[in-house]
JSON list of C-alpha atoms in Angstrom, two decimals:
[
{"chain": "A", "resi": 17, "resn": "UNK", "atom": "CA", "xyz": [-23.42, 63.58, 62.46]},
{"chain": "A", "resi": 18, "resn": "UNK", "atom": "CA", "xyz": [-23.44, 59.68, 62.37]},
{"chain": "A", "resi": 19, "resn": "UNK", "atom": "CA", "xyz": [-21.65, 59.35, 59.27]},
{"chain": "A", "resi": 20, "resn": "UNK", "atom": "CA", "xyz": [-18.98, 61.62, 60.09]},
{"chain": "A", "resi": 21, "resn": "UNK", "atom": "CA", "xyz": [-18.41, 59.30, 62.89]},
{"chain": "A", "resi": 22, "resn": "UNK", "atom": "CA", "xyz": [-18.72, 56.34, 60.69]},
{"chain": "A", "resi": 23, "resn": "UNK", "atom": "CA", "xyz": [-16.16, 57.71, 58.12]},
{"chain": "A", "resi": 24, "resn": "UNK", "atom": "CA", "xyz": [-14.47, 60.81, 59.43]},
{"chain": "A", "resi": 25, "resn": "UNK", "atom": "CA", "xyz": [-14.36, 64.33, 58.86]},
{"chain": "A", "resi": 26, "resn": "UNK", "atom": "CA", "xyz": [-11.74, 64.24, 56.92]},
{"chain": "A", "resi": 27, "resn": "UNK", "atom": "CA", "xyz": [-14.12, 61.80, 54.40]},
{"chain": "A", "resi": 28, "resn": "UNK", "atom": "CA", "xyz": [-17.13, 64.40, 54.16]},
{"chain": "A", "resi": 29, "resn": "UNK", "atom": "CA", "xyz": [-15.16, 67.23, 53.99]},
{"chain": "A", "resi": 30, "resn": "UNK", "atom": "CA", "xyz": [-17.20, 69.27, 51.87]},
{"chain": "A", "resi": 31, "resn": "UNK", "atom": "CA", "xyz": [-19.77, 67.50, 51.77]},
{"chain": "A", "resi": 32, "resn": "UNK", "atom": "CA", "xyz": [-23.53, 67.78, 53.60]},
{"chain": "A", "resi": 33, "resn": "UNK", "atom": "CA", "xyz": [-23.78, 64.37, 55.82]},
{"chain": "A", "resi": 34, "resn": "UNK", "atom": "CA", "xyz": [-27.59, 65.47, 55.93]},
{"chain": "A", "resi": 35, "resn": "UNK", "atom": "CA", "xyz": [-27.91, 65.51, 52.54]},
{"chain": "A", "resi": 36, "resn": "UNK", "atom": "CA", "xyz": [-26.08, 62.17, 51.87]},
{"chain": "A", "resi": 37, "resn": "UNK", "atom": "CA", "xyz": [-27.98, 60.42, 54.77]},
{"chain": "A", "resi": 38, "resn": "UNK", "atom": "CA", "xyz": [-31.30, 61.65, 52.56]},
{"chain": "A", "resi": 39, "resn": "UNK", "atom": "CA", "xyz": [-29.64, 60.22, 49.79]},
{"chain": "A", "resi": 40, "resn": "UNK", "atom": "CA", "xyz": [-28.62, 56.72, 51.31]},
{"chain": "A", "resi": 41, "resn": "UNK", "atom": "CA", "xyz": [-32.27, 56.57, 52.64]},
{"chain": "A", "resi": 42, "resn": "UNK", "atom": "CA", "xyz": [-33.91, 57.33, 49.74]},
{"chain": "A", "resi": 43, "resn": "UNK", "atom": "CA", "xyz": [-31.85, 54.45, 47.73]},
{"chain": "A", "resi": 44, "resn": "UNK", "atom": "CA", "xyz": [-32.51, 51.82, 50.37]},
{"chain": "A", "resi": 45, "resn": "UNK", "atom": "CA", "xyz": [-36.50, 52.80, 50.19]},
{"chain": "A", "resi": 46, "resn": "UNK", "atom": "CA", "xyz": [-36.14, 52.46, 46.12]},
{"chain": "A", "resi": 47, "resn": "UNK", "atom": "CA", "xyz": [-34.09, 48.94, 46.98]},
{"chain": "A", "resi": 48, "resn": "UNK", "atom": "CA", "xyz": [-37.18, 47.55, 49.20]},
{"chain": "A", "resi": 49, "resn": "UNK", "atom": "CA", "xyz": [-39.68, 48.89, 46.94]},
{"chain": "A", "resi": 50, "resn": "UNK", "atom": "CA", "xyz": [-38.03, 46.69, 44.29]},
{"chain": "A", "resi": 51, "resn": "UNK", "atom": "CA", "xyz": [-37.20, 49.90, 42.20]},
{"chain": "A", "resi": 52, "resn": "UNK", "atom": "CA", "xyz": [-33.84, 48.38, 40.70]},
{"chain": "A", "resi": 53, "resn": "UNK", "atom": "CA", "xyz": [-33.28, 50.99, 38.13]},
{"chain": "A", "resi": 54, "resn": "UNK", "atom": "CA", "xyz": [-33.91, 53.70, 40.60]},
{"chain": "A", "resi": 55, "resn": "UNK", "atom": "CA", "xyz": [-31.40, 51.79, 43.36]},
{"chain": "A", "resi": 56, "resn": "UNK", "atom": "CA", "xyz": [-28.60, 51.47, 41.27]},
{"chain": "A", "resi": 57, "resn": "UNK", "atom": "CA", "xyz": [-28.20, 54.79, 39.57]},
{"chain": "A", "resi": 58, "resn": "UNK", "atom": "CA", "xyz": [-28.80, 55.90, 43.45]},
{"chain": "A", "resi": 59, "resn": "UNK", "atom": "CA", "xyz": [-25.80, 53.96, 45.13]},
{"chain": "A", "resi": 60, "resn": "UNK", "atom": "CA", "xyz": [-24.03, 54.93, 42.16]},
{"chain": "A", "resi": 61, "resn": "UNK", "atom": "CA", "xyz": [-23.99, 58.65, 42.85]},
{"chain": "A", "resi": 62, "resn": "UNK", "atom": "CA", "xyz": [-23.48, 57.92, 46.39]},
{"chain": "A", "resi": 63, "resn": "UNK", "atom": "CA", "xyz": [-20.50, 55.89, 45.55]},
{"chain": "A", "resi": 64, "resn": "UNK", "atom": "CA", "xyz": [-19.05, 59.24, 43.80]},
{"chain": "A", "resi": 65, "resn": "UNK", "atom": "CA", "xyz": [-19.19, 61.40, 46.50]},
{"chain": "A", "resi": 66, "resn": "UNK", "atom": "CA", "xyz": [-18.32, 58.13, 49.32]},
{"chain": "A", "resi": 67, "resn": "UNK", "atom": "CA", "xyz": [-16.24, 55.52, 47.41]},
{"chain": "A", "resi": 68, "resn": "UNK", "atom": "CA", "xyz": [-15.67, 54.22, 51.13]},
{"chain": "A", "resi": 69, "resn": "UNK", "atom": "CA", "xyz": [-18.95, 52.92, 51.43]},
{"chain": "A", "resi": 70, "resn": "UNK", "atom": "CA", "xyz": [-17.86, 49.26, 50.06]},
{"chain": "A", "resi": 71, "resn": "UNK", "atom": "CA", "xyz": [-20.89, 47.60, 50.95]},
{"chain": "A", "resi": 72, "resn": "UNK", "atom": "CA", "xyz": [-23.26, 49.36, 48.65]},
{"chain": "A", "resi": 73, "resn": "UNK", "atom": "CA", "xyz": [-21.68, 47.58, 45.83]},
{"chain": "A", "resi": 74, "resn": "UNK", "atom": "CA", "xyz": [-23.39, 44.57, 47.11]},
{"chain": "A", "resi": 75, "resn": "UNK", "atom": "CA", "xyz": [-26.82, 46.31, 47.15]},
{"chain": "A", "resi": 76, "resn": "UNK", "atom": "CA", "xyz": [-26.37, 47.55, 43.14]},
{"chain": "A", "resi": 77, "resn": "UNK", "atom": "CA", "xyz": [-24.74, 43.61, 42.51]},
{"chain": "A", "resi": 78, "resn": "UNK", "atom": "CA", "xyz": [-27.97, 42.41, 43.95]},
{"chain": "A", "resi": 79, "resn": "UNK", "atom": "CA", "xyz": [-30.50, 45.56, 42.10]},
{"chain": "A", "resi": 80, "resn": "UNK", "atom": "CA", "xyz": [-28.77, 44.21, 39.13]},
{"chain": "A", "resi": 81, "resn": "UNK", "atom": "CA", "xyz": [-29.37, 40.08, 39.56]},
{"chain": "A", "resi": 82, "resn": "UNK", "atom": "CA", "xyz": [-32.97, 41.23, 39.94]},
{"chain": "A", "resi": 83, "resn": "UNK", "atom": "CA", "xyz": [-33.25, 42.67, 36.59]},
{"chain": "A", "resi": 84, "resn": "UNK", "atom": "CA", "xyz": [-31.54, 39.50, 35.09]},
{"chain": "A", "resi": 85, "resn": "UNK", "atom": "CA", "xyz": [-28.29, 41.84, 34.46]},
{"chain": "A", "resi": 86, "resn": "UNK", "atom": "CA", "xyz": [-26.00, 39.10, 35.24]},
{"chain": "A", "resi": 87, "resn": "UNK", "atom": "CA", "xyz": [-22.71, 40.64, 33.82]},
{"chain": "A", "resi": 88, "resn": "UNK", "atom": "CA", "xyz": [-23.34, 43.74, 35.87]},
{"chain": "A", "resi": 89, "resn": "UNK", "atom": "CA", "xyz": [-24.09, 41.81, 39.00]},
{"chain": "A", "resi": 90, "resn": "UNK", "atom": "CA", "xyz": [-20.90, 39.73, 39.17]},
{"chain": "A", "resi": 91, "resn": "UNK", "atom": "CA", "xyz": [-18.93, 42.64, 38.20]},
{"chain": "A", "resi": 92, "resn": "UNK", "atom": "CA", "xyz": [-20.44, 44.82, 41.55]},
{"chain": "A", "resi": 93, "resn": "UNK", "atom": "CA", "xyz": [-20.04, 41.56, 43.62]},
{"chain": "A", "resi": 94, "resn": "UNK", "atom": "CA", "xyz": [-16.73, 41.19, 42.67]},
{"chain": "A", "resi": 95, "resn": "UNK", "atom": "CA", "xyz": [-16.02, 44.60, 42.88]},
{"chain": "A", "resi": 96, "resn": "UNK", "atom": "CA", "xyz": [-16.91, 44.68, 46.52]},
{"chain": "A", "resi": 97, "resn": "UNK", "atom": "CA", "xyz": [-14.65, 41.92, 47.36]},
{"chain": "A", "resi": 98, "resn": "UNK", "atom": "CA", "xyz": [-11.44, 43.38, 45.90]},
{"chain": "A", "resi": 99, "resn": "UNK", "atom": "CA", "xyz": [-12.89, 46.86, 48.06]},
{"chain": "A", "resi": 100, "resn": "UNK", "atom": "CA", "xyz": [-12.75, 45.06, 51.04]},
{"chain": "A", "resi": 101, "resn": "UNK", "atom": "CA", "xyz": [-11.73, 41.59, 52.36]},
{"chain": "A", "resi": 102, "resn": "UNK", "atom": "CA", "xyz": [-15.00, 41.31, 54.85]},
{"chain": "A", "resi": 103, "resn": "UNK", "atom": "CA", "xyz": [-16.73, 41.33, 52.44]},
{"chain": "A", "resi": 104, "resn": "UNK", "atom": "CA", "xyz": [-15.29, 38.52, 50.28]},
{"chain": "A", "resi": 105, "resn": "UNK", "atom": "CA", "xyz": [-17.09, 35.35, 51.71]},
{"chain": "A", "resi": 106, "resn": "UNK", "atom": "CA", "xyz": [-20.82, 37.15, 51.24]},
{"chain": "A", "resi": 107, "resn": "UNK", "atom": "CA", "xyz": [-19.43, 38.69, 47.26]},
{"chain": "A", "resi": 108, "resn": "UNK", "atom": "CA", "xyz": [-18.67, 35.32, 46.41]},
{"chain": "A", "resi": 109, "resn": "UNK", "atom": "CA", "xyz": [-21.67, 33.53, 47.57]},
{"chain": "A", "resi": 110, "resn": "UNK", "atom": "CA", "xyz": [-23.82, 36.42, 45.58]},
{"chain": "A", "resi": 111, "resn": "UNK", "atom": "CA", "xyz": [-21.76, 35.41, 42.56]},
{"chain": "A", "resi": 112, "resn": "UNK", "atom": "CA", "xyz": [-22.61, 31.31, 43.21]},
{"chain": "A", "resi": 113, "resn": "UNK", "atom": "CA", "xyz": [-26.44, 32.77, 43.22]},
{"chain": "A", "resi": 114, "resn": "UNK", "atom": "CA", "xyz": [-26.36, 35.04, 40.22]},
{"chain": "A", "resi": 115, "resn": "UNK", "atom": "CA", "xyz": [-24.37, 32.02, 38.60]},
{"chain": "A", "resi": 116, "resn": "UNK", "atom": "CA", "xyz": [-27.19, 29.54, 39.53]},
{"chain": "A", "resi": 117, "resn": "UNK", "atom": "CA", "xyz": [-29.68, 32.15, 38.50]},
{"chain": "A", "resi": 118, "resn": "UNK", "atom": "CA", "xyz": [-27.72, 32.46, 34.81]},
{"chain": "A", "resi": 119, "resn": "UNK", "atom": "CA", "xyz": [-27.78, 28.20, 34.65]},
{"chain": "A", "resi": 120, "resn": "UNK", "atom": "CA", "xyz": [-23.97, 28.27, 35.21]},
{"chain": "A", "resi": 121, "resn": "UNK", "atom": "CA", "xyz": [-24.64, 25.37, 37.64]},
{"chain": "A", "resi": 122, "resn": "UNK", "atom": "CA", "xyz": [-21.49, 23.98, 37.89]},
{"chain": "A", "resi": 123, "resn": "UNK", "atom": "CA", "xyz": [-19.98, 27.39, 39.04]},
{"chain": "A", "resi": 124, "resn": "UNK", "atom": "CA", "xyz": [-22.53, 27.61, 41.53]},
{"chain": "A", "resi": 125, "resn": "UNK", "atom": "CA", "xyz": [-22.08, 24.57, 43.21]},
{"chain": "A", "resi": 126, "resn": "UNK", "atom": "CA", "xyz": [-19.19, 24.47, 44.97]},
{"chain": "A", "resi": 127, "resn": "UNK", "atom": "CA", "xyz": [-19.71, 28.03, 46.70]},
{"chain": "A", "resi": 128, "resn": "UNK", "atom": "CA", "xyz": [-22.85, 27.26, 47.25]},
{"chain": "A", "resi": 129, "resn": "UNK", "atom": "CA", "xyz": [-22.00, 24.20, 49.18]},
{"chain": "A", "resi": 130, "resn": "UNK", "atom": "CA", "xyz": [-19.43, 26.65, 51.47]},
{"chain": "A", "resi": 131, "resn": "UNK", "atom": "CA", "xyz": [-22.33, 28.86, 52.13]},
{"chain": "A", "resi": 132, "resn": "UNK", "atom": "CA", "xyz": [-24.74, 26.47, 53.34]},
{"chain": "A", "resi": 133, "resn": "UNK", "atom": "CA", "xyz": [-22.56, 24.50, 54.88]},
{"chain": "A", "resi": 134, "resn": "UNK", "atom": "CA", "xyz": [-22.51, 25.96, 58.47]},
{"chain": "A", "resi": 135, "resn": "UNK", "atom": "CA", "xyz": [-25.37, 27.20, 61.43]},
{"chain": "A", "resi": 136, "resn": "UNK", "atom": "CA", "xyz": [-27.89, 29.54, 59.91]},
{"chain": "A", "resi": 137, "resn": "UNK", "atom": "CA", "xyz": [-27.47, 28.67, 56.09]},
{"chain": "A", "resi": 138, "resn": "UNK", "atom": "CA", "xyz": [-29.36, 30.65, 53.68]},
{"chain": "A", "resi": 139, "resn": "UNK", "atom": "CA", "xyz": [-32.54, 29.40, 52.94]},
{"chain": "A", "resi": 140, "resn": "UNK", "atom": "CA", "xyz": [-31.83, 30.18, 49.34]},
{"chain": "A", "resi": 141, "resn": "UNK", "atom": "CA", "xyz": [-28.95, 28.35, 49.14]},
{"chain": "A", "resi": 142, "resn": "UNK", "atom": "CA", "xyz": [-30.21, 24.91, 50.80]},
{"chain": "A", "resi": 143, "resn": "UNK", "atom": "CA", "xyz": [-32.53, 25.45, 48.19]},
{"chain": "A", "resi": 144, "resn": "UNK", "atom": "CA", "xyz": [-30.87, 26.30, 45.11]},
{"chain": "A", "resi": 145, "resn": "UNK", "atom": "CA", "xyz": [-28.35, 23.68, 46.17]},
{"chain": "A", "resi": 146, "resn": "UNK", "atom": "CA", "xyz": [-31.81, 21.60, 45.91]},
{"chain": "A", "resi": 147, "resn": "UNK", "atom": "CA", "xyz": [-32.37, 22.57, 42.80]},
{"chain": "A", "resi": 148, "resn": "UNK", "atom": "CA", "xyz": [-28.64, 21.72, 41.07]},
{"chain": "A", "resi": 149, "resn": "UNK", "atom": "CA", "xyz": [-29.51, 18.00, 42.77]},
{"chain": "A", "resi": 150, "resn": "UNK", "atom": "CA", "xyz": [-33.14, 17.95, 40.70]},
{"chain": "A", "resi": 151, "resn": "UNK", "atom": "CA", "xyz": [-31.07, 19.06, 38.07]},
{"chain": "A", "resi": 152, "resn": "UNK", "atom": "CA", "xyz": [-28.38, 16.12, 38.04]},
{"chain": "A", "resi": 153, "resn": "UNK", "atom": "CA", "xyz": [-31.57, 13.68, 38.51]},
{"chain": "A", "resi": 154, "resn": "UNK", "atom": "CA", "xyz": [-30.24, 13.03, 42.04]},
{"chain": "A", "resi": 155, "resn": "UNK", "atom": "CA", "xyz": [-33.55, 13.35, 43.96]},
{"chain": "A", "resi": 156, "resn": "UNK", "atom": "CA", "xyz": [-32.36, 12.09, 47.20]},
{"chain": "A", "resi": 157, "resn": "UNK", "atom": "CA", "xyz": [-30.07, 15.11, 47.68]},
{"chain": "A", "resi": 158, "resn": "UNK", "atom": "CA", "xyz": [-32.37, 17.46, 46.08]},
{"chain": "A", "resi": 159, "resn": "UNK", "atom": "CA", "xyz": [-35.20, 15.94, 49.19]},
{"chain": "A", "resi": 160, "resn": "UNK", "atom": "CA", "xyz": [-32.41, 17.04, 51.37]},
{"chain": "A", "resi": 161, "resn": "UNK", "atom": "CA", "xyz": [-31.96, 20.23, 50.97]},
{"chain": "A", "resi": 162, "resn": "UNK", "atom": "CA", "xyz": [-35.40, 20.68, 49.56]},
{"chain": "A", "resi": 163, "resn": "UNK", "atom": "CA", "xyz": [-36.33, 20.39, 53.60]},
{"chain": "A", "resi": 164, "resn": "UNK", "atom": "CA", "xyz": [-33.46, 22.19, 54.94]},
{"chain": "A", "resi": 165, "resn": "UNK", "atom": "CA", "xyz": [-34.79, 25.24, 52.99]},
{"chain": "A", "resi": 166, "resn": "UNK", "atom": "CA", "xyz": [-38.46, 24.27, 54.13]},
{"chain": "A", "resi": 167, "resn": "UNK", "atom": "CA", "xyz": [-37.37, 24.34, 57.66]},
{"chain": "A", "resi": 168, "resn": "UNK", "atom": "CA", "xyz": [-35.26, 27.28, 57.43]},
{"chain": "A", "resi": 169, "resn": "UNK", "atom": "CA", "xyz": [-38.52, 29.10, 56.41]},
{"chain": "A", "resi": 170, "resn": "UNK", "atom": "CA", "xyz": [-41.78, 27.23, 57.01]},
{"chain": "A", "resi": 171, "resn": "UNK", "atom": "CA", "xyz": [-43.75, 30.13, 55.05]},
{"chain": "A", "resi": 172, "resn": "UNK", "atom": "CA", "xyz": [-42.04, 29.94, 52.29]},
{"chain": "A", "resi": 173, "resn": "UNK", "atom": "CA", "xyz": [-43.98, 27.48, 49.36]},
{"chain": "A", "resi": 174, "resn": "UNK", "atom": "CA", "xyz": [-40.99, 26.79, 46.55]},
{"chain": "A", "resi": 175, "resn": "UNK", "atom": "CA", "xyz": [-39.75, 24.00, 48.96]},
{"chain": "A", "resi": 176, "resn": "UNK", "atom": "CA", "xyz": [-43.14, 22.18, 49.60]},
{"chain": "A", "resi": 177, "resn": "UNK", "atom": "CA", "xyz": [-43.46, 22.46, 45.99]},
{"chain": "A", "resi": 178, "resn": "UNK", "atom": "CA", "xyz": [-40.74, 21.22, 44.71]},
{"chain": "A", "resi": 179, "resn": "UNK", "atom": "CA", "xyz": [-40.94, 18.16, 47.03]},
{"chain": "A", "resi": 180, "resn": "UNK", "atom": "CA", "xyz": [-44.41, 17.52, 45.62]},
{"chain": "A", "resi": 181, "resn": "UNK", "atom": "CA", "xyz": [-42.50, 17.04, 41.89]},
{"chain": "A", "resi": 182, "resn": "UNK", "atom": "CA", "xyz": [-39.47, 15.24, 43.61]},
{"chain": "A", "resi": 183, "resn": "UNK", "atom": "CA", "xyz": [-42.46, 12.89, 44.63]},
{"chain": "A", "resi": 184, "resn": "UNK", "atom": "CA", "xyz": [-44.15, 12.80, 41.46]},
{"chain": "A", "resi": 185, "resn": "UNK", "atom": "CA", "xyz": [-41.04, 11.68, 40.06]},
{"chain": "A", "resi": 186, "resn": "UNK", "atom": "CA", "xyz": [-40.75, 8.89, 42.07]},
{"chain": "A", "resi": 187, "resn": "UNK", "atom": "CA", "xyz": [-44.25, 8.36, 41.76]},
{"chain": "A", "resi": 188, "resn": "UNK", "atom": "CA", "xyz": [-45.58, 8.73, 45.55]},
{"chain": "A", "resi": 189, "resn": "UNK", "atom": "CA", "xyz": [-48.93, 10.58, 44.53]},
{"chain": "A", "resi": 190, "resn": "UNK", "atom": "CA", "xyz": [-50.03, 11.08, 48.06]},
{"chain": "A", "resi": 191, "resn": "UNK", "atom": "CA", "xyz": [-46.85, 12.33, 49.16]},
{"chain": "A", "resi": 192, "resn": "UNK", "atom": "CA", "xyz": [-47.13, 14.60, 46.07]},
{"chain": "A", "resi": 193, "resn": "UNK", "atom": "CA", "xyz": [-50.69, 16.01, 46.60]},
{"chain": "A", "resi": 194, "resn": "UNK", "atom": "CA", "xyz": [-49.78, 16.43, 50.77]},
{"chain": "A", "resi": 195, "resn": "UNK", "atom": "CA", "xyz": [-46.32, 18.78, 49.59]},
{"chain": "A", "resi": 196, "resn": "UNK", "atom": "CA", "xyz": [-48.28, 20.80, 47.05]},
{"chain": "A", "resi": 197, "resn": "UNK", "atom": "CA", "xyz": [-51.27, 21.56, 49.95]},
{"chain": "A", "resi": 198, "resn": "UNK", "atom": "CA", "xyz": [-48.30, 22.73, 52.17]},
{"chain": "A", "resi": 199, "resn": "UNK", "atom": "CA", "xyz": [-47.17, 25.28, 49.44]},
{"chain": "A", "resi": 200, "resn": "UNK", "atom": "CA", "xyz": [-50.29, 26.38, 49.23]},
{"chain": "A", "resi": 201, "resn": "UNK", "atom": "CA", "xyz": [-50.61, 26.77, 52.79]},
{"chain": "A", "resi": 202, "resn": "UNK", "atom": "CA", "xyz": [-46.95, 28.00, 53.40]},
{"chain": "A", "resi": 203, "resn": "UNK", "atom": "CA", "xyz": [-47.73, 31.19, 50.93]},
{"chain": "A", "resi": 204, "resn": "UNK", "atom": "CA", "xyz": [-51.42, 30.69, 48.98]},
{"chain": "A", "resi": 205, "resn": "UNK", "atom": "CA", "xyz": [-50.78, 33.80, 46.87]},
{"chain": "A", "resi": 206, "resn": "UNK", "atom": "CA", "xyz": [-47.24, 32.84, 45.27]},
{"chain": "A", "resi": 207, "resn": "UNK", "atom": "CA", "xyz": [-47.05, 31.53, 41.65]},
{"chain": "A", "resi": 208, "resn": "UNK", "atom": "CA", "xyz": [-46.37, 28.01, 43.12]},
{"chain": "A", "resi": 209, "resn": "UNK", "atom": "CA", "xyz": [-49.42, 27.92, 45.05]},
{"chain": "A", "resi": 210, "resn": "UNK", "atom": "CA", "xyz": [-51.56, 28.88, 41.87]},
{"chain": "A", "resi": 211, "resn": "UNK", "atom": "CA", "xyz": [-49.68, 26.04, 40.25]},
{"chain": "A", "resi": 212, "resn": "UNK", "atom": "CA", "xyz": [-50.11, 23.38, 42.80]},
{"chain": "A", "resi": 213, "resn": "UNK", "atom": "CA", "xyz": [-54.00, 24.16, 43.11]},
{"chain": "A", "resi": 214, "resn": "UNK", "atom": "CA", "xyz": [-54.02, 23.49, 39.24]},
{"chain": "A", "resi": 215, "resn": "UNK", "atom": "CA", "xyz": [-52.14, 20.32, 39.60]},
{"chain": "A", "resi": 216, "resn": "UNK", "atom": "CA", "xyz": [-54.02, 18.85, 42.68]},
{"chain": "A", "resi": 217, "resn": "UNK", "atom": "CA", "xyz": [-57.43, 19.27, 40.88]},
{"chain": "A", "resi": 218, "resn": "UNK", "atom": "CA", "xyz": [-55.79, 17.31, 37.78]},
{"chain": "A", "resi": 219, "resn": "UNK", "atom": "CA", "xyz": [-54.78, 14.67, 39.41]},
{"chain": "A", "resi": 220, "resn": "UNK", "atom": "CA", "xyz": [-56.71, 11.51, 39.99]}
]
């Protein structure tokens, strides 16, 4: 069986791989149906039976960020770094983002800054970076990375929307009303787009 390949006989012994490959499924289908609760209490049992499987700690950190249980995030994130060492550069850029996500922004920063700092960055971190600029009033640095993020994904509308308020706030109303019709382009049924549609028919 693949997972006694993965891990060993010696690891399963007495256990049913067939049974825990059910189980790992049906915890990564709960995961991507958004079923946090479900996904956690899931890996968790897993974890009894297969403490090897390090990884899965980063799956309950993240089920746990989701459901605004910061405490418990950082704890699994940090847990999976002292489980194993590959995994320390992705725990502790999940612990910048459930810092950001908690308004610890000065926490956030600097990790954040590692992540997105090479090829391939994150979209979410070009953008929360982004959004600790907007915070500091610095909305030259926040543009920045604003469009970083929108280029990393172009169907994704927070960026185009929050470059439609970076140019409100520097008053550039047609700049404004072209970023939020991109957001509402990039994804027309998010929250943003419902909230740039408002704010283009307000303004003059």
């Amino acid at each position: 069986h693949p997972l006694e390949v993965a891990l060993g006989e010696v690891a399963l012994d007495g256990l049913d791989p067939v049974a825990l490959e059910d189980s790992l499924r049906a915890a990564d289908n709960a995961f991507n149906d958004e079923q946090w609760e479900q996904a956690i209490t899931s890996y968790q049992d897993i974890l009894t039976s297969l403490p090897m499987i390090t990884a899965l700690h980063m799956q309950i950190g993240t089920a746990y960020r989701r459901l605004a249980q910061y405490d418990e995030a950082i704890a699994s994130f940090e847990k999976a770094a002292a489980s194993d060492s590959d995994l320390e550069t992705d725990a502790e850029t999940e612990i910048a983002r459930t810092r950001m996500a908690m308004g610890d922004f000065e926490a956030a920063q600097e990790a954040l800054a590692n992540a997105a700092s090479g090829d391939g960055a994150a979209r979410e971190d070009l953008y929360n970076l982004g959004e600790l600029e907007f915070a500091k009033g610095d909305m030259d640095a926040a543009t920045g990375f604003y469009e970083q993020a929108a280029a990393a994904d172009p169907n994704w509308g927070k960026p185009p929307f929050k470059l439609a308020l970076v140019a409100l706030n520097k008053g550039d109303m047609d700049g404004a009303k072209a970023f939020f019709a991109k957001a509402i382009e990039a994804d027309p049924d998010s929250a943003e787009a419902a909230t740039a549609k408002a704010t283009l028919e307000s303004l003059p």
